[in-house]
Amino acid sequence: MKENKAIIFILLTFLLIPILISCESETKGDIKMIQVDVDAAQKGKISDHFESIEYILLDYPDSLPIVGPYKMILTDDRILVESRETAAVFVFDRKGNLQNVIRNFGDGPGQFRLIDDMFLEGDLVRIHCNYLQKYLIFNINGILIEEGKLKEMADRSFIGKEFILYQFQEGYGPEKNTIVSIKDNVIQGFVPINKDLEHFNSYNSLHGFQYDPHRDSFFITSLLNYEIPVFDGKGYLKQKLEFDFGKNNYDINKRKEFPENPRKVNTYAMENNIVQHINSFFPFKNKIFIQFFSGIRNSHFLFLDNNFDVIYHVDELENDFDGMKLKLWSWAYSENEVVYYYESSRFYNDYVETFNDRKVTIEKGDIHDFFRNNKEKLKEEKHVLVVMKVKE
């Protein structure tokens, strides 16, 4: 009996060795430091890097509202919007007409009550529900096509054809790696957790893992630091981007001082014009779009070139297309667009304030035509998307 136990122990040891070795921290890859001088921001025009603005009213019935718009996916013919509070996916055409709502609230088979990640794969909508450790795939009409198990209970996840990426904000394994790649049942960990941030509350960018088709790369932004790890198309770390805002950096000791006191954080950030995190990192064919706040309300737009060098930095933009108030916000992106949304009633008020004393000429498809066609609906509790097309 003792001999049998010894044999079993030896076999288990040899079986586990590859997995244990594969969990060791991988630190390969270049580090690219990106220096950003907050005070160097200038005033610009929207036409500097954008070629057009489009306004889309998301039209849905009062009985079925979007409550807490969260992740948004845009293609040439569809707009998907996650309703965070109701765990639903609203499917619109590109004109903002509601086509379907994907929702099956609960914990049973085919059900979900929280969307942790959402992807559009052709005509299929993939939803990851991490607390149930499963994924669900629906067609656009809301019919369940497939349901399966996620191998790990992570904060964020991405399932590729040959590998899976997981993010663990509290770290994974003895090395406490924040990113794990699984390929052919081999686990490899990357980016060990910063021990100074180990006990912070877990929260992250709404985008999760983002794929950059132009560079065949994956990346993920964090709301706890200025680091962006970049993975190649096979799921291996190839580079880390680190932003440095100089005197406007959020000092690590200050981060540790009041991690759970938003009032103190906001006061400190406003008094020192601090950059707390990077809100958006959107890849385009020939450049990369960045948006962040200094202080609390001072929004900045950056464009980087393909070498990740800053080529454009503004904190104020003139809308030289149609004169409408322009928010320096960003929420979502498509292959060639930056998008933000705000409440339709607020859009209505901004339009009236901007153009009330002006004589305007209405042309088909312009903002005045949009306002005239949607005037009454804009007064309701809906949402307007502002879509800015990026110049190549």
mmCIF file of C-alpha atoms in Angstrom:
data_model
loop_
_atom_site.group_PDB
_atom_site.id
_atom_site.type_symbol
_atom_site.label_atom_id
_atom_site.label_comp_id
_atom_site.label_asym_id
_atom_site.label_seq_id
_atom_site.Cartn_x
_atom_site.Cartn_y
_atom_site.Cartn_z
ATOM 1 C CA MET A 1 0.000 0.000 0.000
ATOM 2 C CA LYS A 2 2.846 2.390 0.898
ATOM 3 C CA GLU A 3 4.523 1.555 -2.441
ATOM 4 C CA ASN A 4 1.300 2.389 -4.323
ATOM 5 C CA LYS A 5 1.012 5.750 -2.564
ATOM 6 C CA ALA A 6 4.621 6.543 -3.434
ATOM 7 C CA ILE A 7 4.020 5.728 -7.125
ATOM 8 C CA ILE A 8 0.900 7.912 -7.189
ATOM 9 C CA PHE A 9 2.816 10.798 -5.581
ATOM 10 C CA ILE A 10 5.623 10.542 -8.149
ATOM 11 C CA LEU A 11 3.159 10.441 -11.054
ATOM 12 C CA LEU A 12 1.270 13.482 -9.758
ATOM 13 C CA THR A 13 4.524 15.345 -9.264
ATOM 14 C CA PHE A 14 5.603 14.799 -12.881
ATOM 15 C CA LEU A 15 2.147 15.698 -14.155
ATOM 16 C CA LEU A 16 2.107 18.977 -12.238
ATOM 17 C CA ILE A 17 5.655 20.118 -13.060
ATOM 18 C CA PRO A 18 4.821 21.616 -16.512
ATOM 19 C CA ILE A 19 1.903 23.584 -15.090
ATOM 20 C CA LEU A 20 3.881 24.872 -12.098
ATOM 21 C CA ILE A 21 6.769 25.943 -14.304
ATOM 22 C CA SER A 22 4.400 27.591 -16.766
ATOM 23 C CA CYS A 23 2.940 29.738 -13.983
ATOM 24 C CA GLU A 24 6.242 31.480 -13.350
ATOM 25 C CA SER A 25 6.253 35.193 -14.143
ATOM 26 C CA GLU A 26 7.217 36.079 -17.706
ATOM 27 C CA THR A 27 8.938 39.464 -17.894
ATOM 28 C CA LYS A 28 10.035 39.411 -21.531
ATOM 29 C CA GLY A 29 8.996 42.252 -23.801
ATOM 30 C CA ASP A 30 10.055 45.847 -24.265
ATOM 31 C CA ILE A 31 8.914 48.688 -22.059
ATOM 32 C CA LYS A 32 7.900 51.848 -23.866
ATOM 33 C CA MET A 33 7.768 54.962 -21.668
ATOM 34 C CA ILE A 34 5.335 57.603 -22.919
ATOM 35 C CA GLN A 35 5.951 61.048 -21.463
ATOM 36 C CA VAL A 36 2.899 63.318 -21.315
ATOM 37 C CA ASP A 37 3.146 66.934 -20.200
ATOM 38 C CA VAL A 38 -0.343 67.849 -18.987
ATOM 39 C CA ASP A 39 0.450 71.584 -19.221
ATOM 40 C CA ALA A 40 1.431 71.233 -22.888
ATOM 41 C CA ALA A 41 -2.170 70.620 -23.986
ATOM 42 C CA GLN A 42 -3.394 73.067 -26.617
ATOM 43 C CA LYS A 43 -6.677 74.154 -28.119
ATOM 44 C CA GLY A 44 -7.540 72.375 -31.350
ATOM 45 C CA LYS A 45 -10.259 71.849 -33.900
ATOM 46 C CA ILE A 46 -12.226 68.655 -34.330
ATOM 47 C CA SER A 47 -11.211 68.619 -38.002
ATOM 48 C CA ASP A 48 -7.544 68.210 -37.006
ATOM 49 C CA HIS A 49 -7.939 64.444 -36.629
ATOM 50 C CA PHE A 50 -11.610 63.755 -37.399
ATOM 51 C CA GLU A 51 -13.353 64.007 -40.738
ATOM 52 C CA SER A 52 -17.015 64.059 -39.682
ATOM 53 C CA ILE A 53 -19.508 63.977 -36.804
ATOM 54 C CA GLU A 54 -22.706 61.946 -36.773
ATOM 55 C CA TYR A 55 -25.521 61.970 -34.214
ATOM 56 C CA ILE A 56 -27.583 58.848 -33.538
ATOM 57 C CA LEU A 57 -30.627 58.669 -31.287
ATOM 58 C CA LEU A 58 -30.980 55.251 -29.647
ATOM 59 C CA ASP A 59 -34.723 54.748 -29.850
ATOM 60 C CA TYR A 60 -36.359 52.268 -27.493
ATOM 61 C CA PRO A 61 -39.745 52.078 -25.712
ATOM 62 C CA ASP A 62 -40.247 53.507 -22.230
ATOM 63 C CA SER A 63 -41.278 50.032 -21.082
ATOM 64 C CA LEU A 64 -37.861 48.639 -22.027
ATOM 65 C CA PRO A 65 -35.204 51.250 -21.172
ATOM 66 C CA ILE A 66 -31.430 51.096 -21.207
ATOM 67 C CA VAL A 67 -30.452 51.490 -17.559
ATOM 68 C CA GLY A 68 -26.803 52.375 -17.105
ATOM 69 C CA PRO A 69 -25.309 52.124 -20.629
ATOM 70 C CA TYR A 70 -21.979 50.328 -20.319
ATOM 71 C CA LYS A 71 -19.995 48.474 -22.954
ATOM 72 C CA MET A 72 -20.838 49.404 -26.525
ATOM 73 C CA ILE A 73 -19.887 47.666 -29.785
ATOM 74 C CA LEU A 74 -20.265 49.351 -33.174
ATOM 75 C CA THR A 75 -19.942 47.858 -36.656
ATOM 76 C CA ASP A 76 -20.917 49.163 -40.088
ATOM 77 C CA ASP A 77 -24.508 48.006 -39.654
ATOM 78 C CA ARG A 78 -25.070 47.394 -35.927
ATOM 79 C CA ILE A 79 -24.801 48.986 -32.512
ATOM 80 C CA LEU A 80 -24.800 46.812 -29.402
ATOM 81 C CA VAL A 81 -25.285 48.459 -26.007
ATOM 82 C CA GLU A 82 -25.040 46.730 -22.651
ATOM 83 C CA SER A 83 -27.664 47.845 -20.153
ATOM 84 C CA ARG A 84 -25.623 47.375 -16.993
ATOM 85 C CA GLU A 85 -28.378 47.499 -14.396
ATOM 86 C CA THR A 86 -30.745 45.151 -16.214
ATOM 87 C CA ALA A 87 -28.111 42.748 -17.638
ATOM 88 C CA ALA A 88 -29.393 43.076 -21.182
ATOM 89 C CA VAL A 89 -27.859 43.630 -24.621
ATOM 90 C CA PHE A 90 -29.758 46.067 -26.852
ATOM 91 C CA VAL A 91 -29.240 45.498 -30.568
ATOM 92 C CA PHE A 92 -29.793 48.520 -32.842
ATOM 93 C CA ASP A 93 -29.228 49.159 -36.513
ATOM 94 C CA ARG A 94 -26.857 52.000 -37.398
ATOM 95 C CA LYS A 95 -29.725 54.492 -37.481
ATOM 96 C CA GLY A 96 -30.539 53.759 -33.837
ATOM 97 C CA ASN A 97 -33.661 51.664 -34.442
ATOM 98 C CA LEU A 98 -34.077 48.900 -31.894
ATOM 99 C CA GLN A 99 -33.957 45.437 -33.456
ATOM 100 C CA ASN A 100 -33.818 43.144 -30.448
ATOM 101 C CA VAL A 101 -32.963 42.827 -26.754
ATOM 102 C CA ILE A 102 -30.969 39.835 -25.532
ATOM 103 C CA ARG A 103 -31.878 39.132 -21.923
ATOM 104 C CA ASN A 104 -32.422 35.993 -19.882
ATOM 105 C CA PHE A 105 -32.118 37.013 -16.243
ATOM 106 C CA GLY A 106 -31.217 34.312 -13.729
ATOM 107 C CA ASP A 107 -28.641 31.740 -12.652
ATOM 108 C CA GLY A 108 -29.917 28.724 -14.519
ATOM 109 C CA PRO A 109 -29.019 27.187 -17.890
ATOM 110 C CA GLY A 110 -28.936 29.824 -20.624
ATOM 111 C CA GLN A 111 -29.322 32.597 -18.050
ATOM 112 C CA PHE A 112 -27.152 35.414 -16.704
ATOM 113 C CA ARG A 113 -27.653 38.287 -14.288
ATOM 114 C CA LEU A 114 -24.362 40.136 -14.835
ATOM 115 C CA ILE A 115 -22.350 40.737 -18.009
ATOM 116 C CA ASP A 116 -18.610 40.793 -17.357
ATOM 117 C CA ASP A 117 -17.492 40.721 -20.993
ATOM 118 C CA MET A 118 -19.360 41.113 -24.254
ATOM 119 C CA PHE A 119 -18.091 40.384 -27.767
ATOM 120 C CA LEU A 120 -19.591 40.402 -31.244
ATOM 121 C CA GLU A 121 -18.338 37.539 -33.416
ATOM 122 C CA GLY A 122 -19.904 37.947 -36.837
ATOM 123 C CA ASP A 123 -23.624 37.554 -36.174
ATOM 124 C CA LEU A 124 -23.098 35.990 -32.755
ATOM 125 C CA VAL A 125 -23.045 37.745 -29.381
ATOM 126 C CA ARG A 126 -20.752 36.204 -26.769
ATOM 127 C CA ILE A 127 -21.399 36.986 -23.096
ATOM 128 C CA HIS A 128 -19.047 36.044 -20.267
ATOM 129 C CA CYS A 129 -20.552 35.710 -16.809
ATOM 130 C CA ASN A 130 -17.642 35.260 -14.436
ATOM 131 C CA TYR A 131 -19.477 34.732 -11.170
ATOM 132 C CA LEU A 132 -21.227 31.738 -12.766
ATOM 133 C CA GLN A 133 -17.932 30.873 -14.514
ATOM 134 C CA LYS A 134 -19.561 30.376 -17.879
ATOM 135 C CA TYR A 135 -19.974 31.881 -21.326
ATOM 136 C CA LEU A 136 -23.091 32.069 -23.488
ATOM 137 C CA ILE A 137 -23.350 32.616 -27.228
ATOM 138 C CA PHE A 138 -26.554 34.010 -28.727
ATOM 139 C CA ASN A 139 -27.474 34.893 -32.268
ATOM 140 C CA ILE A 140 -28.657 38.430 -32.995
ATOM 141 C CA ASN A 141 -32.256 37.290 -32.511
ATOM 142 C CA GLY A 142 -31.474 36.212 -28.947
ATOM 143 C CA ILE A 143 -31.529 32.450 -29.555
ATOM 144 C CA LEU A 144 -29.027 30.586 -27.383
ATOM 145 C CA ILE A 145 -26.499 28.834 -29.621
ATOM 146 C CA GLU A 146 -23.940 27.584 -27.129
ATOM 147 C CA GLU A 147 -23.170 27.593 -23.414
ATOM 148 C CA GLY A 148 -19.885 26.522 -21.881
ATOM 149 C CA LYS A 149 -17.628 26.701 -18.864
ATOM 150 C CA LEU A 150 -14.892 29.270 -18.307
ATOM 151 C CA LYS A 151 -11.820 27.476 -16.968
ATOM 152 C CA GLU A 152 -11.033 30.170 -14.405
ATOM 153 C CA MET A 153 -13.096 32.535 -12.269
ATOM 154 C CA ALA A 154 -11.307 35.697 -13.354
ATOM 155 C CA ASP A 155 -12.166 39.393 -13.468
ATOM 156 C CA ARG A 156 -11.984 39.571 -17.276
ATOM 157 C CA SER A 157 -11.506 36.988 -19.994
ATOM 158 C CA PHE A 158 -11.073 36.545 -23.736
ATOM 159 C CA ILE A 159 -11.403 33.270 -25.648
ATOM 160 C CA GLY A 160 -9.370 33.121 -28.852
ATOM 161 C CA LYS A 161 -9.065 30.309 -31.374
ATOM 162 C CA GLU A 162 -5.852 28.917 -29.890
ATOM 163 C CA PHE A 163 -5.612 30.451 -26.425
ATOM 164 C CA ILE A 164 -7.533 32.053 -23.580
ATOM 165 C CA LEU A 165 -6.562 35.237 -21.747
ATOM 166 C CA TYR A 166 -7.644 35.870 -18.168
ATOM 167 C CA GLN A 167 -7.137 38.887 -15.947
ATOM 168 C CA PHE A 168 -6.926 38.599 -12.157
ATOM 169 C CA GLN A 169 -6.765 41.935 -10.384
ATOM 170 C CA GLU A 170 -5.811 40.234 -7.119
ATOM 171 C CA GLY A 171 -3.214 38.030 -8.822
ATOM 172 C CA TYR A 172 -3.075 34.377 -9.820
ATOM 173 C CA GLY A 173 -0.855 31.616 -8.414
ATOM 174 C CA PRO A 174 2.209 31.998 -6.194
ATOM 175 C CA GLU A 175 3.611 34.735 -8.442
ATOM 176 C CA LYS A 176 0.309 36.651 -8.291
ATOM 177 C CA ASN A 177 0.307 37.360 -12.004
ATOM 178 C CA THR A 178 -2.446 39.675 -13.173
ATOM 179 C CA ILE A 179 -2.653 38.204 -16.691
ATOM 180 C CA VAL A 180 -2.733 34.488 -17.494
ATOM 181 C CA SER A 181 -2.614 32.888 -20.936
ATOM 182 C CA ILE A 182 -3.733 29.274 -21.426
ATOM 183 C CA LYS A 183 -2.718 27.495 -24.617
ATOM 184 C CA ASP A 184 -2.797 23.711 -25.136
ATOM 185 C CA ASN A 185 -3.561 23.367 -21.399
ATOM 186 C CA VAL A 186 -0.303 25.152 -20.565
ATOM 187 C CA ILE A 187 -0.694 28.094 -18.206
ATOM 188 C CA GLN A 188 1.636 31.042 -18.487
ATOM 189 C CA GLY A 189 1.490 34.079 -16.223
ATOM 190 C CA PHE A 190 2.446 37.677 -16.972
ATOM 191 C CA VAL A 191 2.609 41.044 -15.213
ATOM 192 C CA PRO A 192 2.940 40.261 -11.484
ATOM 193 C CA ILE A 193 0.739 42.381 -9.259
ATOM 194 C CA ASN A 194 2.184 45.597 -7.867
ATOM 195 C CA LYS A 195 2.436 44.871 -4.156
ATOM 196 C CA ASP A 196 1.556 48.498 -3.388
ATOM 197 C CA LEU A 197 -1.820 47.948 -5.093
ATOM 198 C CA GLU A 198 -2.440 44.445 -3.793
ATOM 199 C CA HIS A 199 -5.249 45.344 -1.407
ATOM 200 C CA PHE A 200 -7.081 47.856 -3.571
ATOM 201 C CA ASN A 201 -10.672 47.232 -4.587
ATOM 202 C CA SER A 202 -10.927 45.392 -7.904
ATOM 203 C CA TYR A 203 -12.221 47.549 -10.704
ATOM 204 C CA ASN A 204 -11.238 47.963 -14.291
ATOM 205 C CA SER A 205 -11.899 49.548 -17.643
ATOM 206 C CA LEU A 206 -15.266 48.683 -19.174
ATOM 207 C CA HIS A 207 -13.543 47.409 -22.333
ATOM 208 C CA GLY A 208 -11.720 44.394 -20.887
ATOM 209 C CA PHE A 209 -9.358 42.711 -23.350
ATOM 210 C CA GLN A 210 -9.257 44.669 -26.599
ATOM 211 C CA TYR A 211 -8.040 43.294 -29.907
ATOM 212 C CA ASP A 212 -6.105 45.521 -32.298
ATOM 213 C CA PRO A 213 -6.446 43.974 -35.786
ATOM 214 C CA HIS A 214 -4.046 46.479 -37.342
ATOM 215 C CA ARG A 215 -1.175 45.311 -35.128
ATOM 216 C CA ASP A 216 -2.458 41.790 -34.343
ATOM 217 C CA SER A 217 -2.249 42.594 -30.626
ATOM 218 C CA PHE A 218 -4.296 42.341 -27.467
ATOM 219 C CA PHE A 219 -4.155 44.812 -24.613
ATOM 220 C CA ILE A 220 -6.004 45.754 -21.454
ATOM 221 C CA THR A 221 -6.119 49.040 -19.562
ATOM 222 C CA SER A 222 -6.241 49.333 -15.789
ATOM 223 C CA LEU A 223 -7.816 51.993 -13.620
ATOM 224 C CA LEU A 224 -5.181 51.456 -10.910
ATOM 225 C CA ASN A 225 -2.062 52.518 -12.805
ATOM 226 C CA TYR A 226 -0.727 53.855 -16.099
ATOM 227 C CA GLU A 227 0.548 50.523 -17.463
ATOM 228 C CA ILE A 228 -0.888 48.850 -20.543
ATOM 229 C CA PRO A 229 0.453 45.351 -21.298
ATOM 230 C CA VAL A 230 0.398 44.481 -25.006
ATOM 231 C CA PHE A 231 0.174 40.834 -26.119
ATOM 232 C CA ASP A 232 0.866 39.431 -29.556
ATOM 233 C CA GLY A 233 -1.674 37.504 -31.600
ATOM 234 C CA LYS A 234 -0.638 34.248 -29.886
ATOM 235 C CA GLY A 235 -1.291 35.521 -26.373
ATOM 236 C CA TYR A 236 2.289 36.253 -25.286
ATOM 237 C CA LEU A 237 3.446 39.499 -23.722
ATOM 238 C CA LYS A 238 5.474 41.481 -26.244
ATOM 239 C CA GLN A 239 5.546 44.989 -24.782
ATOM 240 C CA LYS A 240 4.447 47.160 -21.899
ATOM 241 C CA LEU A 241 3.389 50.759 -22.353
ATOM 242 C CA GLU A 242 3.903 52.993 -19.327
ATOM 243 C CA PHE A 243 2.601 56.549 -19.244
ATOM 244 C CA ASP A 244 4.395 59.188 -17.191
ATOM 245 C CA PHE A 245 2.492 62.394 -16.397
ATOM 246 C CA GLY A 246 5.351 63.902 -14.389
ATOM 247 C CA LYS A 247 4.178 66.182 -11.589
ATOM 248 C CA ASN A 248 0.597 65.195 -12.397
ATOM 249 C CA ASN A 249 1.189 61.517 -11.603
ATOM 250 C CA TYR A 250 -0.959 59.936 -8.908
ATOM 251 C CA ASP A 251 1.693 59.267 -6.283
ATOM 252 C CA ILE A 252 1.653 55.650 -5.097
ATOM 253 C CA ASN A 253 1.737 56.689 -1.441
ATOM 254 C CA LYS A 254 -1.328 58.839 -1.994
ATOM 255 C CA ARG A 255 -3.055 55.949 -3.720
ATOM 256 C CA LYS A 256 -2.437 53.849 -0.625
ATOM 257 C CA GLU A 257 -3.474 56.623 1.735
ATOM 258 C CA PHE A 258 -7.130 56.826 0.732
ATOM 259 C CA PRO A 259 -8.122 53.946 -1.554
ATOM 260 C CA GLU A 260 -11.688 53.792 -0.225
ATOM 261 C CA ASN A 261 -12.361 57.489 0.335
ATOM 262 C CA PRO A 262 -13.550 59.022 -2.970
ATOM 263 C CA ARG A 263 -14.028 62.461 -1.428
ATOM 264 C CA LYS A 264 -10.387 62.711 -0.381
ATOM 265 C CA VAL A 265 -9.256 61.333 -3.732
ATOM 266 C CA ASN A 266 -11.295 63.923 -5.630
ATOM 267 C CA THR A 267 -10.083 66.782 -3.435
ATOM 268 C CA TYR A 268 -6.457 65.732 -3.870
ATOM 269 C CA ALA A 269 -6.894 65.247 -7.624
ATOM 270 C CA MET A 270 -8.531 68.665 -8.119
ATOM 271 C CA GLU A 271 -6.036 70.551 -5.970
ATOM 272 C CA ASN A 272 -3.048 68.990 -7.741
ATOM 273 C CA ASN A 273 -4.516 68.428 -11.232
ATOM 274 C CA ILE A 274 -3.756 64.711 -10.869
ATOM 275 C CA VAL A 275 -4.262 62.118 -13.601
ATOM 276 C CA GLN A 276 -5.850 59.150 -11.841
ATOM 277 C CA HIS A 277 -5.965 56.769 -14.784
ATOM 278 C CA ILE A 278 -6.290 56.414 -18.546
ATOM 279 C CA ASN A 279 -9.927 56.280 -19.567
ATOM 280 C CA SER A 280 -9.610 55.200 -23.203
ATOM 281 C CA PHE A 281 -6.964 53.560 -25.358
ATOM 282 C CA PHE A 282 -8.407 53.036 -28.838
ATOM 283 C CA PRO A 283 -6.250 51.637 -31.689
ATOM 284 C CA PHE A 284 -6.738 52.803 -35.252
ATOM 285 C CA LYS A 285 -4.908 51.974 -38.460
ATOM 286 C CA ASN A 286 -2.254 54.678 -38.359
ATOM 287 C CA LYS A 287 -2.572 56.085 -34.841
ATOM 288 C CA ILE A 288 -3.874 55.471 -31.364
ATOM 289 C CA PHE A 289 -6.401 57.581 -29.484
ATOM 290 C CA ILE A 290 -6.033 58.276 -25.746
ATOM 291 C CA GLN A 291 -8.399 60.084 -23.399
ATOM 292 C CA PHE A 292 -7.777 60.942 -19.743
ATOM 293 C CA PHE A 293 -8.790 63.491 -17.118
ATOM 294 C CA SER A 294 -6.485 65.721 -15.109
ATOM 295 C CA GLY A 295 -8.083 66.837 -11.887
ATOM 296 C CA ILE A 296 -11.698 65.702 -12.117
ATOM 297 C CA ARG A 297 -13.201 67.521 -15.088
ATOM 298 C CA ASN A 298 -10.269 68.515 -17.296
ATOM 299 C CA SER A 299 -10.453 66.110 -20.223
ATOM 300 C CA HIS A 300 -7.550 65.562 -22.617
ATOM 301 C CA PHE A 301 -7.392 63.988 -26.076
ATOM 302 C CA LEU A 302 -4.114 62.476 -27.289
ATOM 303 C CA PHE A 303 -3.119 60.829 -30.519
ATOM 304 C CA LEU A 304 -0.043 58.605 -30.677
ATOM 305 C CA ASP A 305 1.717 57.465 -33.829
ATOM 306 C CA ASN A 306 2.591 53.829 -34.516
ATOM 307 C CA ASN A 307 5.736 54.215 -32.395
ATOM 308 C CA PHE A 308 3.549 55.314 -29.461
ATOM 309 C CA ASP A 309 4.937 58.847 -29.574
ATOM 310 C CA VAL A 310 2.600 61.771 -28.844
ATOM 311 C CA ILE A 311 1.663 63.641 -32.028
ATOM 312 C CA TYR A 312 -1.388 65.580 -30.783
ATOM 313 C CA HIS A 313 -2.518 66.776 -27.355
ATOM 314 C CA VAL A 314 -5.523 69.022 -26.700
ATOM 315 C CA ASP A 315 -7.719 69.861 -23.735
ATOM 316 C CA GLU A 316 -10.157 71.975 -25.736
ATOM 317 C CA LEU A 317 -11.695 71.346 -29.151
ATOM 318 C CA GLU A 318 -13.643 73.664 -31.389
ATOM 319 C CA ASN A 319 -16.420 71.952 -33.309
ATOM 320 C CA ASP A 320 -15.710 73.456 -36.711
ATOM 321 C CA PHE A 321 -18.098 71.024 -38.432
ATOM 322 C CA ASP A 322 -21.477 72.174 -37.121
ATOM 323 C CA GLY A 323 -20.846 74.361 -34.058
ATOM 324 C CA MET A 324 -22.624 72.065 -31.577
ATOM 325 C CA LYS A 325 -21.175 71.832 -28.089
ATOM 326 C CA LEU A 326 -18.523 69.147 -28.116
ATOM 327 C CA LYS A 327 -17.660 67.061 -25.047
ATOM 328 C CA LEU A 328 -14.105 65.803 -24.717
ATOM 329 C CA TRP A 329 -15.457 62.403 -23.796
ATOM 330 C CA SER A 330 -14.947 58.912 -25.169
ATOM 331 C CA TRP A 331 -16.863 55.761 -24.428
ATOM 332 C CA ALA A 332 -16.562 53.328 -27.311
ATOM 333 C CA TYR A 333 -14.953 52.940 -30.699
ATOM 334 C CA SER A 334 -15.283 51.137 -33.991
ATOM 335 C CA GLU A 335 -12.681 50.431 -36.646
ATOM 336 C CA ASN A 336 -12.516 54.131 -37.529
ATOM 337 C CA GLU A 337 -14.724 56.003 -35.035
ATOM 338 C CA VAL A 338 -14.610 57.404 -31.510
ATOM 339 C CA VAL A 339 -18.004 57.475 -29.791
ATOM 340 C CA TYR A 340 -19.501 58.956 -26.663
ATOM 341 C CA TYR A 341 -23.075 59.190 -25.441
ATOM 342 C CA TYR A 342 -25.149 61.377 -23.214
ATOM 343 C CA GLU A 343 -28.761 61.746 -22.182
ATOM 344 C CA SER A 344 -31.073 62.908 -24.953
ATOM 345 C CA SER A 345 -32.650 65.620 -22.780
ATOM 346 C CA ARG A 346 -29.226 67.064 -22.118
ATOM 347 C CA PHE A 347 -28.465 66.992 -25.820
ATOM 348 C CA TYR A 348 -31.756 68.816 -26.430
ATOM 349 C CA ASN A 349 -30.856 71.547 -23.941
ATOM 350 C CA ASP A 350 -27.328 71.925 -25.337
ATOM 351 C CA TYR A 351 -28.695 72.277 -28.860
ATOM 352 C CA VAL A 352 -31.231 74.928 -27.825
ATOM 353 C CA GLU A 353 -28.586 76.840 -25.869
ATOM 354 C CA THR A 354 -26.144 76.723 -28.787
ATOM 355 C CA PHE A 355 -28.461 77.602 -31.661
ATOM 356 C CA ASN A 356 -31.412 79.417 -30.075
ATOM 357 C CA ASP A 357 -30.304 82.888 -31.192
ATOM 358 C CA ARG A 358 -28.897 81.831 -34.556
ATOM 359 C CA LYS A 359 -30.440 81.562 -37.952
ATOM 360 C CA VAL A 360 -29.646 78.077 -39.202
ATOM 361 C CA THR A 361 -29.927 76.458 -42.598
ATOM 362 C CA ILE A 362 -31.212 72.894 -42.463
ATOM 363 C CA GLU A 363 -29.583 70.414 -44.807
ATOM 364 C CA LYS A 364 -30.445 66.747 -45.038
ATOM 365 C CA GLY A 365 -28.417 64.702 -42.561
ATOM 366 C CA ASP A 366 -26.937 67.620 -40.607
ATOM 367 C CA ILE A 367 -27.405 68.308 -36.896
ATOM 368 C CA HIS A 368 -30.349 70.637 -37.496
ATOM 369 C CA ASP A 369 -32.093 67.988 -39.552
ATOM 370 C CA PHE A 370 -31.374 65.468 -36.797
ATOM 371 C CA PHE A 371 -32.835 67.793 -34.155
ATOM 372 C CA ARG A 372 -35.938 68.585 -36.222
ATOM 373 C CA ASN A 373 -36.656 64.895 -36.913
ATOM 374 C CA ASN A 374 -36.156 63.809 -33.292
ATOM 375 C CA LYS A 375 -37.202 66.901 -31.352
ATOM 376 C CA GLU A 376 -39.951 65.298 -29.274
ATOM 377 C CA LYS A 377 -38.081 62.057 -28.630
ATOM 378 C CA LEU A 378 -35.024 63.986 -27.451
ATOM 379 C CA LYS A 379 -37.125 65.290 -24.544
ATOM 380 C CA GLU A 380 -37.639 61.722 -23.338
ATOM 381 C CA GLU A 381 -35.241 59.524 -21.358
ATOM 382 C CA LYS A 382 -33.182 58.192 -24.234
ATOM 383 C CA HIS A 383 -29.533 58.419 -25.298
ATOM 384 C CA VAL A 384 -27.730 60.147 -28.134
ATOM 385 C CA LEU A 385 -24.494 58.815 -29.597
ATOM 386 C CA VAL A 386 -21.953 61.309 -30.900
ATOM 387 C CA VAL A 387 -19.871 59.470 -33.505
ATOM 388 C CA MET A 388 -16.611 61.089 -34.662
ATOM 389 C CA LYS A 389 -14.948 59.496 -37.667
ATOM 390 C CA VAL A 390 -11.152 59.389 -37.415
ATOM 391 C CA LYS A 391 -9.018 60.600 -40.310
ATOM 392 C CA GLU A 392 -6.602 58.057 -41.712
#
